[in-house]
Structures are given as structure tokens and as C-alpha cells.
Amino acid sequence: MNCRSSNARPTWSGLLLFAALSLGATACGDSEGETDTGVIVDTGVRRDAGGPVDTGIHPDATVPTDTGVRDTGTPDTGTTDTGIPIDSGADAGPTDTGTVTTDAGTDAGTDAGTDAGILDGSVTSSCSNNLAEAAEVCDGTDLRNTSCEDLGFGAGTLACATDCASFVTAGCAGAPVCPNGTAEGNEACDGTDLRNFTCVGLGFESGTLACAANCTLDTSGCVAPAGCGNGIIEADEVCDDGNLTVGDGCSGGCNIEPPYNCTGQPSNCVIGPDLGTLTIGGTLSTNGGPLADNDLYFYRLTVAEDLLIDGSLINAVTSTTGDMDLALLFNDGSGWQARFSSVTEGMGALGNEIFLSGLVPAGDYAVLIVNIEGMGIVPSYALTLTGVARVLPANWTCDPEFFADNFCDCGCGAADSDCPDANVASCQYCDACGGDPFEPNCTLWVQPTDTTQCLIADCGNGTIEGDEACDDGNLISGDGCSDLCEIETPATWTCNPNYFGGGDGCDCGCGVVDPDCANATTAACGFCTNAGSCNTGSGCPGNIDPANNAVCLAPACGDGTLDSGEQCDDGNTTPGDGCDGNCQLEAGDITVSATPALAIPDDDAIGVSTTLNVPATPACVLAGTRVPMDITHTWRGDLILDLTSPAGTTVRLHNRTGSSADDIVGTYGVDLTSAEPLAAFNGEDPAGDWTLLVSDNGGGDLGTVNGWGLTLNCQ
């Protein structure tokens, strides 16, 4: 599954930090070998393709940290509202020095450590300029992203008082009705409306979430991971505060909830220090440390207006290896999402610097600093965040969010500041010109030396460009590539027209050699049994001509391929071996069978075995062996079947062929082709135990050996 979203870009190695967590999010395939920081955060992703990307870091996927319960009183005027009643009353944190400095127009004082909502120091602001600054609760139309619903009302229009010190709620409707079956305002839920929250989403391992009568989430039906909630950090836990409460900094799955910092056992979780409010031209900075290996620390800030944020993290470490990460997260009301991240691999010597840059709209944010691994203890660091005016080029035609977001966008009418040059090799995204956002191959879509412009395909120039499927250097139709540079299907092609040159693999026996085939031999064949193929055999190559994979050989008894009218074809015309000279079945001299109903262990190379005993038959020397088989399985390409005779000879009947097709039902030596010749048993005494070994060599699919047998012919 490929996953994208509309709010952010998929960052490269930097976002190995985060597990995907958001309302209704879909977890995508797990990546292996990445560092687990234990932080519950949604990576976001740039363009919408069905859900956020799962970086494979933590099993707690699709979970926001916001419980949906908000303070219904007057909002804290100086502290970022996380959307959860988690005010600890203290701004304490193990790595924060407590010093917060800003330049003109922002808080220039010192964080006193008390969550009073106003930072100490001299602060100036101008009320009625439509910009909420410093200690102003709001200013004109700038409501600091607060709504009537945030204040506990059901709906309505919020306004700001003329003194910028409070909200005017006269335009807000009454409080939401609980219960009425619809979650409104500050209700976490209402009846069956759980706002897409789930037990797993809240950090639990499994279970059923419910809504209490007072419209708060009821997690009593949720199941926590073993040991979580006992106050001891163990196994994969990153924190353990001795409870399973959601929204207190340590989740029901014992992972840190942004923007908290947790220390000790049991974990003491405190909301991260507030850096203040960032404006255009303003700077926020702080010093912190120490930060141990695999440790992390959160800060909070408010961005007052749309701007370009430039971040810098300077470390103080003597290690020459290891990785650190600086990430910016935002709270969209459904949990904390990673907006962008900048990882530095191999930090190097003392003073190495990490840079973070990107466009951000006004809102509440958190900064995450992570000592990923290999650095040892970072004794101290300096963090600086600067607000820069957002200047979008006049000719920019792409989504404004994509300008200066740490990814080079091409074909947008103007140069992206993220692009180091105007060469197409630098392009990371070109879907504005039609390129695939997941595998863009921008050389097909963008001008080679002017990446602001899309490449206009010139059909007939011999170069495949843009959406051309072919280009043979002319505009003549009927030669395989049309005058519109589309692949033409020959009239003699007998298979599905979409399979001809569709880049979907080499199709054989279809009357014409498929352009997808590397050559015309059967060695190139990928598909031999599609509807319309002349192949009457099973699988590849069947009776397809080895030298010309477009056609099939004339059917003949004894060629090893079961053709129309043949009951069997064992590759010879010798009678007495179970298949006579006319390719008709001969009665077996010995027939035994069993129905073990034996479950096949999933992804287990050892497998299971079942045995048939053949009684002693005087003067019987094997001349032919047939093996009826009845196995149900949802992916027969996982299976290996080995048959061993009493004499110790082993023949592989099935060797992981058939890909995703279901079941193995038929008779080896008749309508099923053995991977190795059954003639290997010829000349043996059949008396004794015959053993069938079945193993599943791939995960995710199950099956059963329902029954099998032996039909043996003696000389």
C-alpha cells in the first residue's frame, strides 16, 4: 500500500521517528530495522492516497493523542492548548534550562516554570491590529485558532473583546446536548459516535471502546499490552506511569504522548516547556540537555501567522557517529502530526548543526528533539527557531504548501527554493506535469534544464516522453506504435489486448511475441495459460514452442503435455507404467489412499508429514507412479511437496509454483505435473511406508492436506 496525505511530505530517513497515528488513519506496511522512539505521532504525508504512511516504528498505529475533551473555561493565554485536559501546573522538564529568548515583537523574558499562561519579562503588543501577540488572548479576527466548540459550546461564531483580553461568546450557541448520538463541541464521544477513536488508536493492544453516559471515552473494554500500567518500564515500553489513562502523557500502550516529556519509574510525565509565540521576523531560542542515547524531548510554541520557519539545532557532543533529529509537529485537533523533520546521520564533531525549514500556517506546534542512536550522551544543545516572511513566487501554480517544504517540486511555473538547480535530476516531485507521485521518473515529464516547465511530448521523435507508451520515430500507424504514440495490438494477438506490451510481464502462446518478452524463447515466458493462449498444458512452458513462444507445438502423445483427448501423458509411449501408448490411463496394480485432514503450519519450512503403507506384493517392481492430491491452500506458491518411497528415494512434486493461486487438486502423473520425474521410483519395490512432506514457506496463508493417495503399476 502506498500512502499519502494532503498536509505534509513523506520525509526521508528523518521520519523513521514516528508511528502513524491519526483519526481514521490506515497503517501502511511495516519497515524493518528502524529506530523506535516510542512517540505517538502521525507522520502525515504529502499527497492524499488513502491514508498516512506507517513508518513501521511502533505498533500503536492510527491513534491520535487527543482525547477530544477540552477545558470549557477561559483558555490559557500563554500556553498551547493540546486539546486534552493535561495541564500539569508546572513547566518542568529534565532537559530544559528554562531560558526562552525572542527578538522584537515576541516574548523576551524567562519561563518561570509556572503554567500561569504568561511568561515573565517585558512584552509589548498592539491591540486591535488583528494579530494576537504576547499575552493577548485574541486580537480582532485573530482568535488563535479557537472556536466556539473549543470553549465547550455546540456551535456559533466566536469574537474577540476590544481589549484583546478575552473572547466574546455571545455568538456561540448553547453547550452540546449529551447524549444525543452525535459528538459535538468538546464532547469526546456521544453514544456510538466515537469520533473514529478505537482502543488501538488510544494506545491499547486491542478491545472495544465505548462512550460513557457523560460523553467521555470509556476504555474499560480496552486491553493493554502485558505489563503496561504497572509503573515499571519493561519490554517495548517507552514509559509506564502506573495507569492506563489516555491523555496524561503516557498512553494506554505505554508510549509517550506529544507534547509530554516523561522521566523515571513510574513515569512522571510533564507537558513540554512553552517557547512562546513565533512571528515573522521573530526568533525563539532555548538551551537544553543532557539528552541520552535513544532519548527525546518536546517543546511547545505558537505560530502567530503563516510563515516560513527556519530551525537550527547545534549539538555539543564529541562523538563522530550517530544520528539526531529535529522535527516540527502540529496539532490539527485530531492529534499531533509530524509536519516535517530533518535527520542528520553521523553528526560528527562538536558543534554539528541540524537545519529545519518549511512553510507553516498559524497554529499550535511542538518541536521534538531526538538523540536517535550512536551519539552517546549529548551534554547540551542550542535550539533556535526563526520566523521568515512567506513569499510565494508570482508564477507558482502548484499547491502553496509544496513551496519550500524540503522537497524539490518541478513543473510548477516557478522555481522551488528546495531545488538546488534547474536540472531535472534534482526533481523529487513532478505530478504537476502528470508524473506518478510515488515513482515520478521526472525525466519523462519535466524540461531537462528548466524544471519550472513541463515537458511537452513530441510524438514521432524516437524518444518516449510524458504519457507516451511508445515512440518509434515516425507517425505511421499499423507498425506497432500509432501516430499518437500508443501501442497497437496486432490483429493476430489472441490474448487480452491489454496484455500486449502492457509492461505486465511476458505473455506466451498468444499468436505474436509480446513486446514485454526479453526474447522469443519460452525461457522468457511469465504467463502461459491466459485466456486466448494456445497452451493446453499446465503452467509454463506447457506445449508452447521453445524457440517461438508465440505459438504452440502440435500435440502428440508422449510429449509430456496433457493435450485434448489424452487422459495422461508421462513423456513416453511405454505401456504398463500407468499411462499406455495412446496416453490413456491404465488400471493400477496397487491403490492406497488416506484423508488425514492435516493442517499445514504457516511459514514453517519444517512442515508436516503423512504416511501411507503399501502392503507387500509378490514380484512387484514399480513401472509407474501416480499421486492423487487434495490440498486446500490460499497461496499455493508457498508450498513444497516431497514424496519419499520406502527405498528412500525422494521426488519433489511441487516446488513453490502457482504464485497466488489456490489449492492443489488433481493427480501427479495425470493432470498435475511433478516438479521432478516420478520415474525416479521405477524399479523399486513399493512395499512399505511412503511419506508425503508438505511445508509452507511464506507467511500469511493457511491450508490443509485433505487427502492423498498412490496408484502404482508393477512390471
PDB file of C-alpha atoms in Angstrom, residues 174-432:
ATOM      1  CA  GLY A 174     -25.569  26.504  23.768  1.00  0.00           C
ATOM      2  CA  ALA A 175     -23.490  23.639  25.046  1.00  0.00           C
ATOM      3  CA  PRO A 176     -23.800  20.373  23.136  1.00  0.00           C
ATOM      4  CA  VAL A 177     -26.523  18.011  24.294  1.00  0.00           C
ATOM      5  CA  CYS A 178     -25.240  14.829  25.890  1.00  0.00           C
ATOM      6  CA  PRO A 179     -26.319  12.263  24.977  1.00  0.00           C
ATOM      7  CA  ASN A 180     -27.889  12.831  21.566  1.00  0.00           C
ATOM      8  CA  GLY A 181     -25.878  10.374  19.490  1.00  0.00           C
ATOM      9  CA  THR A 182     -23.636  12.995  17.864  1.00  0.00           C
ATOM     10  CA  ALA A 183     -20.283  14.081  19.302  1.00  0.00           C
ATOM     11  CA  GLU A 184     -20.264  17.882  19.319  1.00  0.00           C
ATOM     12  CA  GLY A 185     -18.151  20.678  20.724  1.00  0.00           C
ATOM     13  CA  ASN A 186     -15.839  19.416  23.451  1.00  0.00           C
ATOM     14  CA  GLU A 187     -17.519  16.017  23.726  1.00  0.00           C
ATOM     15  CA  ALA A 188     -15.036  13.185  23.316  1.00  0.00           C
ATOM     16  CA  CYS A 189     -17.871  10.975  22.064  1.00  0.00           C
ATOM     17  CA  ASP A 190     -21.634  10.618  22.164  1.00  0.00           C
ATOM     18  CA  GLY A 191     -23.400   7.269  22.089  1.00  0.00           C
ATOM     19  CA  THR A 192     -21.994   5.271  19.201  1.00  0.00           C
ATOM     20  CA  ASP A 193     -20.247   8.331  17.745  1.00  0.00           C
ATOM     21  CA  LEU A 194     -16.677   7.752  18.929  1.00  0.00           C
ATOM     22  CA  ARG A 195     -15.105  10.350  16.602  1.00  0.00           C
ATOM     23  CA  ASN A 196     -13.224   7.440  14.950  1.00  0.00           C
ATOM     24  CA  PHE A 197     -11.361   6.645  18.154  1.00  0.00           C
ATOM     25  CA  THR A 198     -10.547   2.983  18.852  1.00  0.00           C
ATOM     26  CA  CYS A 199      -8.790   1.090  21.633  1.00  0.00           C
ATOM     27  CA  VAL A 200      -5.785   0.519  19.388  1.00  0.00           C
ATOM     28  CA  GLY A 201      -5.919   4.172  18.404  1.00  0.00           C
ATOM     29  CA  LEU A 202      -5.615   5.176  22.029  1.00  0.00           C
ATOM     30  CA  GLY A 203      -2.524   3.047  22.516  1.00  0.00           C
ATOM     31  CA  PHE A 204      -4.114  -0.159  23.762  1.00  0.00           C
ATOM     32  CA  GLU A 205      -3.391  -3.573  22.297  1.00  0.00           C
ATOM     33  CA  SER A 206      -6.981  -4.478  21.440  1.00  0.00           C
ATOM     34  CA  GLY A 207     -10.512  -4.349  22.801  1.00  0.00           C
ATOM     35  CA  THR A 208     -13.779  -2.475  22.352  1.00  0.00           C
ATOM     36  CA  LEU A 209     -14.062   1.237  23.072  1.00  0.00           C
ATOM     37  CA  ALA A 210     -17.316   2.688  24.370  1.00  0.00           C
ATOM     38  CA  CYS A 211     -18.759   6.068  25.282  1.00  0.00           C
ATOM     39  CA  ALA A 212     -19.795   6.810  28.860  1.00  0.00           C
ATOM     40  CA  ALA A 213     -23.095   8.472  29.731  1.00  0.00           C
ATOM     41  CA  ASN A 214     -21.298  11.797  30.298  1.00  0.00           C
ATOM     42  CA  CYS A 215     -19.867  11.718  26.736  1.00  0.00           C
ATOM     43  CA  THR A 216     -16.346  10.776  27.743  1.00  0.00           C
ATOM     44  CA  LEU A 217     -14.465   7.783  26.398  1.00  0.00           C
ATOM     45  CA  ASP A 218     -14.887   4.542  28.307  1.00  0.00           C
ATOM     46  CA  THR A 219     -11.709   2.457  27.955  1.00  0.00           C
ATOM     47  CA  SER A 220     -12.748  -0.287  30.375  1.00  0.00           C
ATOM     48  CA  GLY A 221     -13.190  -2.673  27.443  1.00  0.00           C
ATOM     49  CA  CYS A 222      -9.705  -1.986  26.078  1.00  0.00           C
ATOM     50  CA  VAL A 223      -6.858  -4.440  26.595  1.00  0.00           C
ATOM     51  CA  ALA A 224      -3.415  -3.052  27.407  1.00  0.00           C
ATOM     52  CA  PRO A 225      -0.143  -4.760  26.443  1.00  0.00           C
ATOM     53  CA  ALA A 226       1.088  -7.171  29.094  1.00  0.00           C
ATOM     54  CA  GLY A 227       2.769  -5.292  31.939  1.00  0.00           C
ATOM     55  CA  CYS A 228       1.717  -1.828  30.776  1.00  0.00           C
ATOM     56  CA  GLY A 229       0.348   0.189  33.675  1.00  0.00           C
ATOM     57  CA  ASN A 230       2.419  -1.456  36.418  1.00  0.00           C
ATOM     58  CA  GLY A 231       4.774   1.505  36.799  1.00  0.00           C
ATOM     59  CA  ILE A 232       7.817  -0.410  35.542  1.00  0.00           C
ATOM     60  CA  ILE A 233       9.314   0.282  32.113  1.00  0.00           C
ATOM     61  CA  GLU A 234       9.867  -3.112  30.518  1.00  0.00           C
ATOM     62  CA  ALA A 235       9.948  -4.877  27.147  1.00  0.00           C
ATOM     63  CA  ASP A 236       8.962  -2.387  24.392  1.00  0.00           C
ATOM     64  CA  GLU A 237       7.546   0.228  26.750  1.00  0.00           C
ATOM     65  CA  VAL A 238       8.885   3.762  26.474  1.00  0.00           C
ATOM     66  CA  CYS A 239       7.092   4.975  29.593  1.00  0.00           C
ATOM     67  CA  ASP A 240       4.894   3.492  32.323  1.00  0.00           C
ATOM     68  CA  ASP A 241       3.119   5.852  34.717  1.00  0.00           C
ATOM     69  CA  GLY A 242       1.322   3.118  36.630  1.00  0.00           C
ATOM     70  CA  ASN A 243      -2.032   3.560  34.894  1.00  0.00           C
ATOM     71  CA  LEU A 244      -3.707   3.132  31.521  1.00  0.00           C
ATOM     72  CA  THR A 245      -5.188   6.626  31.356  1.00  0.00           C
ATOM     73  CA  VAL A 246      -5.171   8.273  27.956  1.00  0.00           C
ATOM     74  CA  GLY A 247      -4.042  11.907  27.729  1.00  0.00           C
ATOM     75  CA  ASP A 248      -1.774  12.045  30.784  1.00  0.00           C
ATOM     76  CA  GLY A 249       1.479  11.854  28.794  1.00  0.00           C
ATOM     77  CA  CYS A 250       1.892   8.070  28.807  1.00  0.00           C
ATOM     78  CA  SER A 251      -0.693   6.246  26.694  1.00  0.00           C
ATOM     79  CA  GLY A 252      -2.612   3.054  27.366  1.00  0.00           C
ATOM     80  CA  GLY A 253       0.075   1.319  25.304  1.00  0.00           C
ATOM     81  CA  CYS A 254       2.912   2.836  27.379  1.00  0.00           C
ATOM     82  CA  ASN A 255       4.125   5.236  24.694  1.00  0.00           C
ATOM     83  CA  ILE A 256       4.875   8.937  25.137  1.00  0.00           C
ATOM     84  CA  GLU A 257       2.044  11.233  24.058  1.00  0.00           C
ATOM     85  CA  PRO A 258       3.185  14.528  22.493  1.00  0.00           C
ATOM     86  CA  PRO A 259       3.957  17.083  23.705  1.00  0.00           C
ATOM     87  CA  TYR A 260       4.829  15.463  27.042  1.00  0.00           C
ATOM     88  CA  ASN A 261       8.233  14.550  28.441  1.00  0.00           C
ATOM     89  CA  CYS A 262       8.375  11.511  30.719  1.00  0.00           C
ATOM     90  CA  THR A 263      11.091  10.519  33.206  1.00  0.00           C
ATOM     91  CA  GLY A 264      11.584   7.975  35.995  1.00  0.00           C
ATOM     92  CA  GLN A 265       9.765   4.820  37.135  1.00  0.00           C
ATOM     93  CA  PRO A 266       6.864   5.057  37.452  1.00  0.00           C
ATOM     94  CA  SER A 267       6.995   7.674  34.710  1.00  0.00           C
ATOM     95  CA  ASN A 268       6.380  11.276  35.656  1.00  0.00           C
ATOM     96  CA  CYS A 269       5.032  12.966  32.529  1.00  0.00           C
ATOM     97  CA  VAL A 270       5.020  16.764  32.261  1.00  0.00           C
ATOM     98  CA  ILE A 271       3.881  18.820  29.314  1.00  0.00           C
ATOM     99  CA  GLY A 272       6.852  20.249  27.395  1.00  0.00           C
ATOM    100  CA  PRO A 273       8.097  23.814  28.028  1.00  0.00           C
ATOM    101  CA  ASP A 274       6.451  26.617  26.071  1.00  0.00           C
ATOM    102  CA  LEU A 275       8.914  28.523  23.878  1.00  0.00           C
ATOM    103  CA  GLY A 276       6.412  31.303  23.249  1.00  0.00           C
ATOM    104  CA  THR A 277       4.900  32.772  20.078  1.00  0.00           C
ATOM    105  CA  LEU A 278       6.761  32.945  16.777  1.00  0.00           C
ATOM    106  CA  THR A 279       6.054  35.786  14.359  1.00  0.00           C
ATOM    107  CA  ILE A 280       7.599  36.957  11.096  1.00  0.00           C
ATOM    108  CA  GLY A 281      10.965  38.456  11.994  1.00  0.00           C
ATOM    109  CA  GLY A 282      10.846  36.896  15.439  1.00  0.00           C
ATOM    110  CA  THR A 283      13.152  34.288  16.972  1.00  0.00           C
ATOM    111  CA  LEU A 284      12.625  31.720  19.719  1.00  0.00           C
ATOM    112  CA  SER A 285      15.610  30.008  21.276  1.00  0.00           C
ATOM    113  CA  THR A 286      16.486  27.804  24.197  1.00  0.00           C
ATOM    114  CA  ASN A 287      19.318  25.668  25.520  1.00  0.00           C
ATOM    115  CA  GLY A 288      18.796  22.120  26.746  1.00  0.00           C
ATOM    116  CA  GLY A 289      20.491  18.899  27.744  1.00  0.00           C
ATOM    117  CA  PRO A 290      21.698  16.396  28.634  1.00  0.00           C
ATOM    118  CA  LEU A 291      19.995  14.014  26.203  1.00  0.00           C
ATOM    119  CA  ALA A 292      20.848  10.314  26.474  1.00  0.00           C
ATOM    120  CA  ASP A 293      21.067   7.806  23.632  1.00  0.00           C
ATOM    121  CA  ASN A 294      17.563   6.997  22.280  1.00  0.00           C
ATOM    122  CA  ASP A 295      16.094   9.823  24.359  1.00  0.00           C
ATOM    123  CA  LEU A 296      13.758  12.585  23.205  1.00  0.00           C
ATOM    124  CA  TYR A 297      12.397  15.917  24.389  1.00  0.00           C
ATOM    125  CA  PHE A 298       9.392  18.084  23.452  1.00  0.00           C
ATOM    126  CA  TYR A 299       8.926  21.850  23.395  1.00  0.00           C
ATOM    127  CA  ARG A 300       5.788  23.794  22.518  1.00  0.00           C
ATOM    128  CA  LEU A 301       5.246  27.001  20.593  1.00  0.00           C
ATOM    129  CA  THR A 302       2.525  29.019  18.907  1.00  0.00           C
ATOM    130  CA  VAL A 303       2.934  30.307  15.349  1.00  0.00           C
ATOM    131  CA  ALA A 304       1.008  33.573  15.147  1.00  0.00           C
ATOM    132  CA  GLU A 305       0.751  33.855  11.341  1.00  0.00           C
ATOM    133  CA  ASP A 306       1.552  31.942   8.184  1.00  0.00           C
ATOM    134  CA  LEU A 307       5.313  31.993   7.783  1.00  0.00           C
ATOM    135  CA  LEU A 308       8.422  30.121   6.745  1.00  0.00           C
ATOM    136  CA  ILE A 309      10.091  28.630   9.798  1.00  0.00           C
ATOM    137  CA  ASP A 310      13.863  28.162   9.911  1.00  0.00           C
ATOM    138  CA  GLY A 311      15.165  25.926  12.672  1.00  0.00           C
ATOM    139  CA  SER A 312      18.676  25.181  13.864  1.00  0.00           C
ATOM    140  CA  LEU A 313      19.903  22.663  16.427  1.00  0.00           C
ATOM    141  CA  ILE A 314      23.557  22.826  17.436  1.00  0.00           C
ATOM    142  CA  ASN A 315      24.824  19.912  19.497  1.00  0.00           C
ATOM    143  CA  ALA A 316      27.643  19.672  21.987  1.00  0.00           C
ATOM    144  CA  VAL A 317      28.999  16.165  21.582  1.00  0.00           C
ATOM    145  CA  THR A 318      32.399  14.656  20.828  1.00  0.00           C
ATOM    146  CA  SER A 319      31.048  11.556  19.079  1.00  0.00           C
ATOM    147  CA  THR A 320      31.856  11.161  15.380  1.00  0.00           C
ATOM    148  CA  THR A 321      28.960   8.824  14.674  1.00  0.00           C
ATOM    149  CA  GLY A 322      25.273   8.634  15.471  1.00  0.00           C
ATOM    150  CA  ASP A 323      22.077  10.358  14.398  1.00  0.00           C
ATOM    151  CA  MET A 324      19.966  13.170  15.803  1.00  0.00           C
ATOM    152  CA  ASP A 325      16.648  14.502  14.573  1.00  0.00           C
ATOM    153  CA  LEU A 326      14.780  17.774  14.796  1.00  0.00           C
ATOM    154  CA  ALA A 327      11.086  17.650  13.926  1.00  0.00           C
ATOM    155  CA  LEU A 328       8.146  20.043  13.908  1.00  0.00           C
ATOM    156  CA  LEU A 329       4.696  18.716  14.849  1.00  0.00           C
ATOM    157  CA  PHE A 330       1.309  20.403  14.662  1.00  0.00           C
ATOM    158  CA  ASN A 331      -1.993  19.742  16.389  1.00  0.00           C
ATOM    159  CA  ASP A 332      -4.846  19.632  13.891  1.00  0.00           C
ATOM    160  CA  GLY A 333      -7.473  18.864  16.521  1.00  0.00           C
ATOM    161  CA  SER A 334      -7.277  15.103  15.975  1.00  0.00           C
ATOM    162  CA  GLY A 335      -3.815  14.601  17.425  1.00  0.00           C
ATOM    163  CA  TRP A 336      -0.230  15.623  16.846  1.00  0.00           C
ATOM    164  CA  GLN A 337       1.096  15.191  13.305  1.00  0.00           C
ATOM    165  CA  ALA A 338       4.692  15.421  12.088  1.00  0.00           C
ATOM    166  CA  ARG A 339       4.834  18.324   9.629  1.00  0.00           C
ATOM    167  CA  PHE A 340       8.455  17.901   8.614  1.00  0.00           C
ATOM    168  CA  SER A 341      11.649  16.509  10.007  1.00  0.00           C
ATOM    169  CA  SER A 342      15.373  16.819   9.362  1.00  0.00           C
ATOM    170  CA  VAL A 343      17.663  13.972  10.375  1.00  0.00           C
ATOM    171  CA  THR A 344      21.447  14.172  10.461  1.00  0.00           C
ATOM    172  CA  GLU A 345      23.241  10.851  10.094  1.00  0.00           C
ATOM    173  CA  GLY A 346      26.746  10.773  11.537  1.00  0.00           C
ATOM    174  CA  MET A 347      26.565  14.024  13.485  1.00  0.00           C
ATOM    175  CA  GLY A 348      30.333  14.361  13.553  1.00  0.00           C
ATOM    176  CA  ALA A 349      32.365  16.564  15.828  1.00  0.00           C
ATOM    177  CA  LEU A 350      31.379  19.116  18.440  1.00  0.00           C
ATOM    178  CA  GLY A 351      29.070  21.831  17.174  1.00  0.00           C
ATOM    179  CA  ASN A 352      27.496  19.976  14.286  1.00  0.00           C
ATOM    180  CA  GLU A 353      24.236  21.588  13.220  1.00  0.00           C
ATOM    181  CA  ILE A 354      20.840  20.310  12.054  1.00  0.00           C
ATOM    182  CA  PHE A 355      18.653  22.584   9.929  1.00  0.00           C
ATOM    183  CA  LEU A 356      14.865  22.510   9.671  1.00  0.00           C
ATOM    184  CA  SER A 357      12.917  24.628   7.201  1.00  0.00           C
ATOM    185  CA  GLY A 358       9.402  24.740   5.797  1.00  0.00           C
ATOM    186  CA  LEU A 359       6.169  26.670   5.406  1.00  0.00           C
ATOM    187  CA  VAL A 360       3.718  26.527   8.315  1.00  0.00           C
ATOM    188  CA  PRO A 361       0.294  28.077   8.847  1.00  0.00           C
ATOM    189  CA  ALA A 362      -0.643  29.751  12.111  1.00  0.00           C
ATOM    190  CA  GLY A 363      -1.418  27.316  14.902  1.00  0.00           C
ATOM    191  CA  ASP A 364      -0.125  25.277  17.808  1.00  0.00           C
ATOM    192  CA  TYR A 365       3.101  23.342  17.302  1.00  0.00           C
ATOM    193  CA  ALA A 366       5.583  21.158  19.110  1.00  0.00           C
ATOM    194  CA  VAL A 367       9.279  20.695  18.456  1.00  0.00           C
ATOM    195  CA  LEU A 368      10.754  17.250  19.004  1.00  0.00           C
ATOM    196  CA  ILE A 369      14.473  16.704  19.540  1.00  0.00           C
ATOM    197  CA  VAL A 370      15.663  13.095  19.391  1.00  0.00           C
ATOM    198  CA  ASN A 371      19.045  11.556  20.084  1.00  0.00           C
ATOM    199  CA  ILE A 372      18.311   8.612  17.827  1.00  0.00           C
ATOM    200  CA  GLU A 373      21.259   6.328  18.452  1.00  0.00           C
ATOM    201  CA  GLY A 374      25.013   6.054  18.499  1.00  0.00           C
ATOM    202  CA  MET A 375      25.689   9.563  19.794  1.00  0.00           C
ATOM    203  CA  GLY A 376      26.174   8.700  23.434  1.00  0.00           C
ATOM    204  CA  ILE A 377      25.016  11.408  25.819  1.00  0.00           C
ATOM    205  CA  VAL A 378      24.555  14.826  24.251  1.00  0.00           C
ATOM    206  CA  PRO A 379      25.509  17.069  27.198  1.00  0.00           C
ATOM    207  CA  SER A 380      23.848  20.179  25.792  1.00  0.00           C
ATOM    208  CA  TYR A 381      22.299  21.673  22.689  1.00  0.00           C
ATOM    209  CA  ALA A 382      21.064  25.035  21.422  1.00  0.00           C
ATOM    210  CA  LEU A 383      17.743  25.324  19.588  1.00  0.00           C
ATOM    211  CA  THR A 384      16.826  28.385  17.518  1.00  0.00           C
ATOM    212  CA  LEU A 385      13.605  28.943  15.543  1.00  0.00           C
ATOM    213  CA  THR A 386      13.201  31.989  13.277  1.00  0.00           C
ATOM    214  CA  GLY A 387      10.061  33.213  11.500  1.00  0.00           C
ATOM    215  CA  VAL A 388      10.567  34.391   7.911  1.00  0.00           C
ATOM    216  CA  ALA A 389       8.004  36.083   5.693  1.00  0.00           C
ATOM    217  CA  ARG A 390       6.338  33.636   3.349  1.00  0.00           C
ATOM    218  CA  VAL A 391       6.991  34.830  -0.193  1.00  0.00           C
ATOM    219  CA  LEU A 392       5.353  32.684  -2.841  1.00  0.00           C
ATOM    220  CA  PRO A 393       6.616  33.211  -6.411  1.00  0.00           C
ATOM    221  CA  ALA A 394       4.093  35.030  -8.592  1.00  0.00           C
ATOM    222  CA  ASN A 395       4.032  32.265 -11.201  1.00  0.00           C
ATOM    223  CA  TRP A 396       3.753  29.368  -8.750  1.00  0.00           C
ATOM    224  CA  THR A 397       0.951  27.051  -9.969  1.00  0.00           C
ATOM    225  CA  CYS A 398       1.252  24.141  -7.529  1.00  0.00           C
ATOM    226  CA  ASP A 399      -0.213  23.815  -4.042  1.00  0.00           C
ATOM    227  CA  PRO A 400       1.291  26.626  -1.908  1.00  0.00           C
ATOM    228  CA  GLU A 401       2.014  24.012   0.767  1.00  0.00           C
ATOM    229  CA  PHE A 402       4.568  22.436  -1.551  1.00  0.00           C
ATOM    230  CA  PHE A 403       6.766  25.512  -1.885  1.00  0.00           C
ATOM    231  CA  ALA A 404       9.823  25.461   0.390  1.00  0.00           C
ATOM    232  CA  ASP A 405       8.715  22.290   2.210  1.00  0.00           C
ATOM    233  CA  ASN A 406      12.068  20.458   1.985  1.00  0.00           C
ATOM    234  CA  PHE A 407      11.141  18.710  -1.279  1.00  0.00           C
ATOM    235  CA  CYS A 408      12.009  19.833  -4.805  1.00  0.00           C
ATOM    236  CA  ASP A 409       8.773  20.317  -6.793  1.00  0.00           C
ATOM    237  CA  CYS A 410       9.062  20.717 -10.554  1.00  0.00           C
ATOM    238  CA  GLY A 411       6.703  21.861 -13.281  1.00  0.00           C
ATOM    239  CA  CYS A 412       5.117  24.476 -11.001  1.00  0.00           C
ATOM    240  CA  GLY A 413       5.691  27.515 -13.206  1.00  0.00           C
ATOM    241  CA  ALA A 414       8.325  28.969 -10.861  1.00  0.00           C
ATOM    242  CA  ALA A 415      11.427  27.613  -9.188  1.00  0.00           C
ATOM    243  CA  ASP A 416      11.020  25.864  -5.853  1.00  0.00           C
ATOM    244  CA  SER A 417      13.558  27.108  -3.310  1.00  0.00           C
ATOM    245  CA  ASP A 418      14.081  23.470  -2.314  1.00  0.00           C
ATOM    246  CA  CYS A 419      15.605  22.688  -5.731  1.00  0.00           C
ATOM    247  CA  PRO A 420      19.399  23.122  -5.777  1.00  0.00           C
ATOM    248  CA  ASP A 421      19.415  23.800  -9.528  1.00  0.00           C
ATOM    249  CA  ALA A 422      17.236  23.762 -12.644  1.00  0.00           C
ATOM    250  CA  ASN A 423      18.257  20.255 -13.754  1.00  0.00           C
ATOM    251  CA  VAL A 424      15.605  17.557 -13.918  1.00  0.00           C
ATOM    252  CA  ALA A 425      17.847  15.168 -11.958  1.00  0.00           C
ATOM    253  CA  SER A 426      17.140  17.279  -8.861  1.00  0.00           C
ATOM    254  CA  CYS A 427      13.335  16.907  -9.097  1.00  0.00           C
ATOM    255  CA  GLN A 428      11.635  14.884  -6.366  1.00  0.00           C
ATOM    256  CA  TYR A 429       8.036  15.554  -7.388  1.00  0.00           C
ATOM    257  CA  CYS A 430       6.592  16.343 -10.827  1.00  0.00           C
ATOM    258  CA  ASP A 431       2.958  15.258 -10.519  1.00  0.00           C
ATOM    259  CA  ALA A 432       2.012  18.762 -11.647  1.00  0.00           C
TER     260      ALA A 432
END
